[in-house]
């Protein structure tokens, strides 16, 4: 269920976000000085997300206008991100600016990242290839890690859901001793497989997951700093029915290292590298698929900061590999070295302009150029941004459809062409001490999209482009301790000529009322999701619109917090209209239809959180 409550709580502290330095554009400017539009999810939203789903970050993105989370596999519960109506494979997921989660589009990474380890989330909407290269024509999501504070911090969280989900987490932070500091996270998460409506199919997949992450920070206080991270995640998921089961076992190891040095001339030299290795074994009722997925990234930059003019130049290289002896005839390998340049210029107190460009060489598609330009015009309480960019996506066998149905039955037709994206956006904001109103217009055009034909389960390059355009509206009014927030999003996403992109509602809206005091918080939310076009659904071609209502309450006393969260009080479930199971198996092997509404129904969870 989408959660707007945390958006309302964060907007109550919006003045604090005005001083937030944005890392995703690499020039470390304040968010109000960014010509490139960047949306920031602060620590307040993350704190609320921890109370909702401690084991994953899926619900965090539901509070952001223009971003929708979409279940890709009802059997296993996987979920991806859709930015402004575009499929989830077009969004690149980063950790501290480095590609640390691989290139899977199916939503497995979102389900395995605990929010307790995060300080904030930064989102660039529209093609981000000028910043990060391939695979980000819809945008990029950068997860910024939580760092040690000035004093030792220790937190324990226990959460229990009425739908038989249990979470336990421990987070430790050691303040700098000399030049060193550390953070440590360990979590154990379990969900019992549950058939909510007693129809023989599990509406909630079962899983057990263990996660470990260690971070080390070093800063000599003289312009030199290094940080490193290492993580291990092991998970088993299962779902389906007595005759059509799916089980997935995943083992992931990742690590990263970054650092910078301030040179005597005032330049800043920085570098980063990351390695991701994942092995999966997926059992269907009639077969097994096993694969090994590896990515590596290395980057070096030189930056010249300034009050009026900041520029940055760098070079980077990505390497991607997918191996599966079961279903792929050959190993898929992609190499993407490139060079890039970024420039921010304060032309006048009322005008800021930014430009970026990146030139990559892909081993299959040759040279690929990705430019992007933006302008910020401001005066008094008003601010207007304009942005336009171009990016690209290199197609591969992994899509949302193959992550749901597997690769064994997939047919690839002809050579797949590189996909190119063109995007434009404009937004206008009026802000006072107690109110905020933002209106955004956007359009993205993707040529030569590689899409799966559900009728034949064939992957091919389509002649017709994918085009998405729409409007985002956000309004907030505050009078302490109360905050009222309203949002509305219109998205018209088309493919195959003039056909709506499946599972993309044109209309969605939300209303939130919240109150926060020293001893706790309470809030209510109402969210509307409009009708969606459905693909390969034997029961209907268009979904029903629906409304969900949620409540959240937290009480603090000393170092203890007690919280209760109620999601989907209206008990909206897709199976109230149609079965989730298909009357016959689809050509791609699926036994279920796509998820277009909540499957869990009403969910109540609660727990305790202790700081010591």
XYZ file of C-alpha atoms in Angstrom:
612
model
C 0.000 0.000 0.000
C 1.231 3.457 -0.784
C 2.148 5.474 2.283
C 1.771 9.238 2.241
C 2.010 9.636 6.006
C 5.772 9.778 6.025
C 5.655 12.436 3.302
C 3.480 14.602 5.504
C 5.757 14.160 8.498
C 8.808 15.011 6.434
C 7.217 18.118 4.981
C 6.663 19.350 8.520
C 10.450 19.566 8.647
C 10.895 20.814 5.089
C 12.915 23.839 6.195
C 15.589 21.430 7.404
C 15.796 19.812 3.975
C 16.606 23.193 2.447
C 20.065 22.841 4.004
C 20.508 19.306 2.652
C 23.580 18.773 0.450
C 22.776 16.607 -2.582
C 25.365 13.949 -3.443
C 23.798 12.434 -6.584
C 24.827 15.245 -8.944
C 28.404 14.946 -7.581
C 28.940 18.690 -6.961
C 27.707 18.708 -3.327
C 25.321 21.647 -3.730
C 22.346 22.445 -1.473
C 19.051 21.075 -2.742
C 17.611 24.579 -3.238
C 20.643 25.452 -5.416
C 20.261 22.444 -7.715
C 19.277 23.220 -11.280
C 18.844 19.504 -11.949
C 15.585 18.441 -10.253
C 16.392 16.072 -7.379
C 13.867 14.665 -4.905
C 15.165 13.843 -1.424
C 13.602 11.431 1.046
C 15.009 12.485 4.406
C 15.627 10.650 7.641
C 12.099 11.461 8.879
C 10.501 9.445 6.072
C 12.976 6.634 6.602
C 12.169 6.529 10.322
C 8.490 6.114 9.439
C 9.327 3.430 6.876
C 11.224 1.474 9.523
C 8.000 1.206 11.525
C 6.047 -0.042 8.505
C 8.386 -2.575 6.886
C 11.669 -2.903 8.832
C 13.112 -5.488 6.463
C 12.844 -3.688 3.107
C 12.581 -0.271 1.469
C 9.598 -0.942 -0.801
C 7.114 1.303 1.039
C 9.537 4.231 1.253
C 9.127 5.111 -2.412
C 5.351 5.185 -2.264
C 5.496 8.594 -0.580
C 7.141 10.232 -3.604
C 4.950 11.785 -6.335
C 5.579 10.239 -9.753
C 7.024 6.996 -8.344
C 4.998 3.804 -8.093
C 5.989 0.419 -6.707
C 4.722 -2.499 -8.779
C 4.629 -6.183 -7.856
C 6.306 -8.144 -10.667
C 5.703 -11.675 -9.354
C 2.636 -12.349 -7.191
C 4.030 -15.807 -6.396
C 7.328 -14.553 -4.925
C 6.270 -11.007 -4.001
C 9.031 -9.204 -5.913
C 8.540 -5.482 -6.534
C 10.163 -2.851 -8.750
C 10.057 0.923 -9.141
C 8.287 2.762 -11.933
C 9.301 6.400 -12.330
C 6.721 8.524 -14.147
C 5.043 5.525 -15.764
C 8.135 3.814 -17.212
C 8.907 0.105 -16.605
C 11.125 -0.661 -13.635
C 14.076 -1.914 -15.670
C 14.722 1.707 -16.713
C 15.589 2.810 -13.151
C 19.141 2.453 -11.838
C 19.646 1.694 -8.155
C 22.810 3.008 -6.469
C 24.383 2.955 -3.018
C 26.355 6.107 -2.173
C 26.640 6.877 -5.883
C 28.049 3.429 -6.772
C 26.321 0.598 -8.616
C 26.173 -1.954 -5.784
C 23.016 -3.971 -6.535
C 23.417 -5.370 -10.040
C 21.109 -4.834 -13.011
C 18.133 -7.007 -12.106
C 14.809 -5.286 -12.865
C 12.564 -7.632 -10.917
C 12.641 -5.976 -7.519
C 14.832 -8.396 -5.568
C 17.175 -5.643 -4.350
C 14.323 -3.565 -2.911
C 13.180 -6.508 -0.803
C 16.620 -7.049 0.745
C 17.718 -3.539 1.752
C 16.815 -2.606 5.352
C 15.962 1.099 5.828
C 17.598 1.319 9.263
C 20.998 1.560 7.545
C 20.043 4.596 5.430
C 20.332 8.327 6.075
C 18.381 9.546 3.032
C 17.353 8.644 -0.516
C 17.957 10.898 -3.527
C 16.038 10.460 -6.779
C 16.873 11.928 -10.183
C 13.852 11.701 -12.498
C 14.389 11.545 -16.235
C 17.445 10.125 -18.034
C 20.388 9.933 -15.613
C 22.843 8.449 -18.117
C 24.801 11.724 -18.131
C 25.639 11.023 -14.485
C 25.723 7.222 -14.263
C 25.846 5.764 -17.757
C 23.708 2.902 -19.010
C 20.374 1.627 -17.727
C 18.859 4.792 -16.254
C 16.534 6.313 -18.907
C 13.759 6.704 -16.311
C 16.068 7.961 -13.571
C 18.389 6.925 -10.761
C 17.765 6.173 -7.089
C 20.747 6.807 -4.824
C 20.664 5.303 -1.317
C 22.835 7.367 1.024
C 24.239 5.417 3.969
C 23.905 6.333 7.602
C 27.235 7.432 9.095
C 28.532 7.440 12.697
C 27.502 10.346 14.896
C 29.429 12.103 17.612
C 28.361 9.581 20.278
C 27.940 5.819 20.311
C 24.554 4.653 19.031
C 22.915 1.260 19.542
C 19.413 0.327 18.411
C 17.335 -2.828 18.645
C 14.025 -3.290 16.828
C 11.460 -6.072 17.072
C 8.375 -6.085 14.847
C 5.467 -8.534 14.582
C 2.685 -8.511 12.002
C -0.781 -10.015 12.284
C -0.006 -11.692 8.932
C 2.795 -13.692 10.595
C 5.791 -11.558 9.665
C 8.610 -11.163 12.211
C 11.582 -8.800 12.055
C 14.545 -8.418 14.394
C 17.360 -5.921 13.812
C 20.453 -4.608 15.557
C 22.276 -1.439 14.457
C 25.509 -0.256 16.058
C 27.473 2.921 15.445
C 30.886 3.720 16.909
C 31.965 7.379 16.907
C 35.332 8.251 15.465
C 38.255 7.156 17.608
C 41.087 9.160 16.182
C 40.326 8.928 12.484
C 38.149 5.795 12.455
C 34.415 5.153 12.800
C 32.177 2.150 12.070
C 28.570 1.088 11.664
C 27.202 -2.433 11.826
C 23.808 -3.872 10.890
C 22.458 -7.371 11.273
C 18.873 -8.403 10.612
C 16.740 -11.535 10.620
C 13.383 -11.527 8.837
C 10.688 -14.171 8.448
C 7.280 -14.303 6.790
C 4.985 -17.333 6.892
C 3.396 -18.269 3.595
C -0.253 -17.202 3.918
C -3.400 -17.880 1.911
C -5.504 -14.876 2.914
C -8.715 -15.819 1.076
C -8.463 -19.644 1.371
C -8.473 -20.229 -2.378
C -5.473 -22.586 -2.422
C -2.963 -19.913 -3.536
C -0.604 -18.085 -1.223
C -1.421 -14.366 -1.364
C 1.629 -13.642 0.804
C 4.813 -15.554 -0.123
C 6.896 -17.024 2.640
C 10.521 -16.095 3.171
C 13.417 -16.268 5.582
C 16.251 -13.792 5.225
C 19.423 -12.893 7.022
C 21.374 -9.693 6.264
C 24.721 -8.394 7.491
C 26.445 -5.111 6.604
C 29.645 -3.582 7.991
C 30.855 -0.073 7.162
C 34.200 1.522 8.039
C 34.967 5.255 7.808
C 38.356 6.994 7.995
C 38.955 10.751 7.919
C 42.221 12.407 8.916
C 40.578 15.844 9.187
C 43.016 17.227 6.612
C 41.136 16.546 3.392
C 41.666 12.787 3.114
C 38.838 10.304 3.706
C 38.070 6.665 2.875
C 34.972 4.545 3.448
C 34.390 0.851 2.840
C 31.399 -1.470 3.019
C 30.873 -5.227 2.879
C 27.546 -7.038 2.946
C 26.104 -10.542 2.799
C 22.447 -11.442 2.261
C 20.956 -14.945 2.177
C 17.279 -15.506 1.450
C 14.804 -18.261 0.638
C 11.365 -17.439 -0.789
C 8.452 -19.700 -1.665
C 4.881 -19.381 -2.866
C 2.178 -20.742 -5.136
C -0.212 -23.641 -4.671
C -0.069 -27.391 -4.094
C 0.326 -28.098 -7.838
C 2.273 -25.003 -8.934
C 5.092 -24.153 -6.520
C 7.994 -21.748 -6.840
C 11.009 -21.574 -4.565
C 13.930 -19.180 -4.859
C 17.217 -19.285 -2.968
C 19.503 -16.265 -3.310
C 23.000 -15.636 -1.991
C 24.496 -12.182 -2.436
C 27.895 -10.741 -1.531
C 28.796 -7.131 -2.260
C 31.470 -4.657 -1.313
C 32.569 -1.130 -2.078
C 35.427 1.265 -1.418
C 35.507 5.037 -1.957
C 37.678 7.942 -0.944
C 38.753 11.475 -1.746
C 41.674 13.832 -1.262
C 41.696 17.612 -1.281
C 44.712 18.757 -3.285
C 46.762 21.848 -2.438
C 45.419 23.602 -5.518
C 41.852 23.293 -4.187
C 40.889 20.483 -6.537
C 39.262 17.343 -5.080
C 40.377 13.950 -6.390
C 37.930 11.122 -5.663
C 37.547 7.458 -6.557
C 35.121 4.616 -5.958
C 34.764 0.945 -6.789
C 32.203 -1.774 -6.156
C 31.740 -5.495 -6.713
C 28.447 -7.424 -6.647
C 28.105 -11.228 -6.914
C 24.770 -13.039 -6.728
C 23.874 -16.691 -7.249
C 20.284 -17.869 -7.529
C 18.523 -21.191 -7.739
C 14.869 -21.050 -8.714
C 12.675 -24.126 -8.647
C 9.435 -24.214 -10.613
C 6.930 -27.037 -10.430
C 8.387 -28.489 -13.646
C 12.018 -27.395 -13.708
C 14.936 -25.480 -12.255
C 16.831 -22.374 -13.339
C 20.157 -21.396 -11.799
C 22.229 -18.351 -12.677
C 25.179 -16.305 -11.503
C 25.082 -12.540 -11.808
C 28.144 -10.295 -11.396
C 28.752 -6.563 -11.745
C 31.781 -4.385 -11.103
C 32.225 -0.609 -11.208
C 35.240 1.676 -10.909
C 35.242 5.471 -11.112
C 37.741 8.362 -10.764
C 36.754 12.047 -10.680
C 38.434 15.439 -10.369
C 36.306 18.305 -9.032
C 36.885 22.031 -8.733
C 34.374 23.474 -6.220
C 33.512 27.148 -6.091
C 30.892 29.536 -4.787
C 29.724 30.540 -8.247
C 31.220 27.875 -10.491
C 31.782 24.166 -9.853
C 32.883 21.640 -12.446
C 33.725 17.955 -12.383
C 35.321 15.557 -14.863
C 35.853 11.837 -14.578
C 36.094 8.409 -16.108
C 34.314 5.204 -15.156
C 33.821 1.626 -16.270
C 31.029 -0.885 -15.624
C 31.205 -4.615 -16.189
C 28.154 -6.869 -16.204
C 27.870 -10.646 -16.568
C 24.957 -13.103 -16.501
C 25.677 -16.824 -16.645
C 23.136 -19.627 -16.666
C 24.020 -23.044 -17.983
C 20.366 -24.086 -17.698
C 18.657 -21.543 -19.975
C 21.223 -19.335 -21.750
C 23.200 -20.632 -24.708
C 26.081 -18.245 -23.971
C 27.155 -15.972 -21.161
C 25.843 -12.422 -21.526
C 28.683 -9.934 -20.922
C 28.505 -6.159 -21.106
C 31.405 -3.704 -20.678
C 30.793 0.055 -20.519
C 33.843 2.331 -20.075
C 33.170 6.038 -20.360
C 34.172 9.628 -19.624
C 31.909 12.373 -18.259
C 31.812 16.090 -17.434
C 29.500 18.190 -15.248
C 29.330 21.973 -14.791
C 27.260 24.154 -12.395
C 27.262 27.908 -12.920
C 25.576 30.687 -10.931
C 24.953 33.130 -13.764
C 23.146 35.562 -11.438
C 21.532 35.400 -7.981
C 18.274 34.487 -9.725
C 19.683 32.057 -12.344
C 21.619 28.776 -12.038
C 22.440 26.611 -15.057
C 23.871 23.082 -15.134
C 25.159 20.905 -17.933
C 26.335 17.284 -18.043
C 27.587 14.949 -20.741
C 28.861 11.390 -20.774
C 30.414 9.344 -23.591
C 30.380 5.557 -23.123
C 31.702 2.733 -25.258
C 29.585 -0.400 -25.100
C 31.109 -3.671 -26.297
C 27.936 -4.459 -28.293
C 26.626 -1.017 -29.317
C 29.713 1.185 -29.716
C 29.866 4.855 -28.710
C 26.860 6.265 -26.839
C 26.506 9.977 -25.927
C 24.279 11.141 -23.045
C 23.856 14.927 -22.563
C 21.653 16.725 -20.034
C 21.020 20.404 -19.274
C 19.002 22.246 -16.609
C 18.197 25.759 -15.439
C 16.886 27.146 -12.149
C 15.137 30.534 -12.072
C 14.224 31.846 -8.627
C 12.973 34.959 -6.941
C 11.338 35.530 -3.557
C 9.084 32.594 -2.707
C 9.020 31.241 -6.282
C 11.346 28.804 -8.050
C 11.104 27.370 -11.576
C 13.228 24.547 -13.022
C 13.624 23.360 -16.597
C 15.500 20.191 -17.537
C 16.099 18.140 -20.678
C 18.272 15.116 -21.284
C 19.069 12.087 -23.369
C 20.063 8.614 -22.181
C 20.198 5.005 -23.278
C 19.419 1.475 -22.169
C 21.201 -1.673 -23.349
C 18.645 -4.518 -23.599
C 19.310 -7.953 -22.146
C 17.333 -11.144 -21.427
C 16.331 -9.973 -17.947
C 13.039 -8.054 -17.986
C 10.124 -7.754 -15.576
C 8.409 -10.566 -17.491
C 11.348 -12.987 -17.376
C 11.944 -12.263 -13.695
C 8.344 -13.340 -13.104
C 8.137 -16.309 -15.508
C 11.759 -17.415 -15.932
C 13.998 -17.666 -18.985
C 13.415 -21.245 -20.131
C 10.448 -20.499 -22.432
C 11.703 -17.116 -23.694
C 12.443 -16.607 -27.396
C 14.687 -13.722 -28.477
C 13.907 -12.451 -31.975
C 16.712 -10.894 -34.007
C 19.382 -8.545 -32.666
C 18.118 -6.187 -29.988
C 18.774 -2.497 -30.671
C 20.054 -0.041 -28.107
C 17.181 1.935 -26.577
C 17.444 5.733 -26.489
C 15.463 8.053 -24.238
C 14.666 11.763 -24.543
C 13.136 13.599 -21.596
C 11.903 17.090 -20.701
C 10.481 18.431 -17.449
C 9.468 21.729 -15.862
C 8.337 22.480 -12.332
C 7.224 25.546 -10.433
C 7.255 25.839 -6.634
C 5.823 28.391 -4.239
C 7.055 28.062 -0.671
C 6.345 29.928 2.564
C 7.095 29.079 6.179
C 3.805 27.161 6.463
C 2.888 26.119 2.913
C 4.431 24.394 -0.087
C 2.905 23.983 -3.545
C 4.710 22.295 -6.461
C 3.476 21.566 -9.978
C 5.598 19.422 -12.342
C 5.144 18.661 -16.041
C 7.142 15.847 -17.655
C 7.553 13.829 -20.835
C 9.872 10.944 -21.776
C 10.201 9.298 -25.206
C 12.020 5.924 -25.589
C 12.870 4.732 -29.101
C 13.484 1.093 -30.102
C 12.208 -0.426 -26.835
C 12.932 -4.127 -26.323
C 9.673 -5.632 -25.073
C 8.256 -9.059 -24.352
C 5.205 -10.064 -26.396
C 3.084 -11.836 -23.779
C 1.092 -13.734 -26.451
C 4.188 -15.581 -27.710
C 6.694 -14.872 -24.903
C 9.103 -13.364 -27.400
C 11.591 -10.560 -26.686
C 12.089 -8.225 -29.631
C 12.827 -4.607 -30.505
C 9.554 -2.815 -31.228
C 9.182 -0.141 -33.894
C 6.744 1.962 -31.861
C 8.233 4.047 -29.028
C 7.266 4.131 -25.352
C 6.020 7.625 -24.493
C 5.047 8.837 -21.038
C 3.845 12.288 -20.082
C 1.964 13.754 -17.186
C 1.555 16.097 -14.254
C 2.573 15.854 -10.594
C 0.990 18.107 -7.972
C 1.907 18.440 -4.300
C 0.428 20.812 -1.707
C 1.121 21.077 2.010
C -0.151 23.277 4.822
C 1.235 23.202 8.342
C 0.354 24.672 11.693
C 2.262 22.924 14.455
C 1.746 20.218 15.479
C -0.582 19.468 12.526
C 0.266 18.914 8.875
C -2.116 18.350 5.956
C -0.796 17.111 2.610
C -2.470 16.447 -0.725
C -1.010 14.885 -3.867
C -2.253 14.157 -7.360
C -0.461 12.456 -10.253
C -1.611 12.095 -13.843
C 0.429 9.748 -16.053
C -0.357 8.924 -19.675
C 2.102 6.169 -20.645
C 1.760 4.649 -24.115
C 3.382 1.815 -26.045
C 2.714 0.010 -29.319
C 1.193 3.111 -30.891
C -1.542 4.411 -28.599
C -1.941 1.540 -26.109
C -1.588 2.363 -22.412
C 1.388 0.790 -20.654
C 0.012 -2.044 -18.546
C -0.259 -1.657 -14.758
C 0.064 2.136 -14.921
C -2.906 4.113 -13.532
C -3.526 7.445 -15.201
C -4.893 8.968 -12.007
C -3.730 8.637 -8.423
C -4.255 10.929 -5.456
C -3.748 11.046 -1.715
C -4.709 12.996 1.378
C -2.895 12.919 4.711
C -3.484 14.507 8.096
C -0.753 14.057 10.699
C 0.298 15.375 14.087
C 3.675 15.009 15.789
C 4.781 15.962 19.298
C 7.740 15.191 21.539
C 6.146 12.030 22.899
C 4.967 10.530 19.637
C 3.093 10.839 16.363
C -0.245 9.884 14.851
C -1.617 10.154 11.348
C -4.273 9.028 8.904
C -3.961 8.600 5.142
C -6.381 8.067 2.275
C -5.020 6.976 -1.105
C -6.797 6.571 -4.444
C -5.475 4.438 -7.331
C -7.239 4.709 -10.664
C -7.957 2.134 -13.357
C -5.060 0.382 -15.120
C -4.778 -1.470 -18.413
C -4.140 -5.175 -17.869
C -2.134 -7.460 -20.130
C -2.690 -11.213 -20.578
C -5.505 -11.244 -18.007
C -8.344 -13.660 -18.878
C -10.774 -12.020 -16.437
C -10.651 -8.363 -17.477
C -8.736 -5.873 -19.617
C -9.032 -2.930 -17.196
C -8.633 -2.987 -13.431
C -10.997 -1.507 -10.884
C -10.091 1.749 -9.108
C -9.715 1.454 -5.346
C -9.168 3.432 -2.151
C -7.067 2.370 0.824
C -6.883 3.917 4.288
C -4.055 3.650 6.806
C -3.234 4.684 10.378
C 0.081 4.952 12.217
C 0.748 5.734 15.886
C 3.982 5.819 17.863
C 4.581 6.614 21.530
C 8.000 7.422 22.970
C 9.043 7.169 26.584
C 12.703 7.530 27.382
C 14.780 5.240 25.179
C 11.789 3.096 24.272
C 9.362 3.469 21.391
C 6.150 1.504 20.963
C 4.465 1.626 17.558
C 1.347 0.286 15.843
C 0.741 0.514 12.111
C -2.461 -0.411 10.258
C -2.216 -0.753 6.495
C -5.184 -1.046 4.154
C -7.984 -0.733 6.725
C -10.505 -0.950 3.879
C -9.184 -4.519 3.275
C -8.841 -3.987 -0.478
C -7.728 -7.223 -2.139
C -7.452 -8.086 -5.808
C -9.163 -11.388 -5.116
C -12.303 -9.508 -4.053
C -12.882 -9.025 -7.799
C -11.113 -11.926 -9.549
C -8.986 -14.951 -8.668
C -5.226 -14.505 -8.705
C -4.863 -17.931 -10.339
C -5.393 -18.292 -14.075
C -7.911 -20.854 -15.400
C -5.086 -22.314 -17.527
C -1.327 -21.922 -17.640
C -0.084 -19.034 -19.781
C 2.315 -19.481 -22.711
C 5.207 -18.158 -20.571
C 4.510 -20.744 -17.878
C 2.765 -18.502 -15.349
C -0.173 -19.777 -13.323
C -1.157 -16.330 -12.008
C -2.298 -13.019 -13.448
C -0.406 -9.781 -12.774
C -0.958 -8.009 -9.476
C -2.883 -4.751 -9.979
C -4.216 -4.259 -6.438
C -3.066 -5.272 -2.922
C -2.946 -9.014 -2.284
C -2.300 -9.015 1.469
C -5.460 -7.142 2.419
C -5.600 -5.538 5.843
C -2.267 -5.756 7.704
C -1.591 -4.636 11.263
C 1.900 -4.697 12.718
C 3.486 -3.366 15.855
C 6.619 -3.577 17.914
C 9.229 -1.889 20.025
C 12.422 -0.003 19.281
C 15.084 0.637 21.908
C 18.066 3.012 21.775
C 20.839 2.537 24.305
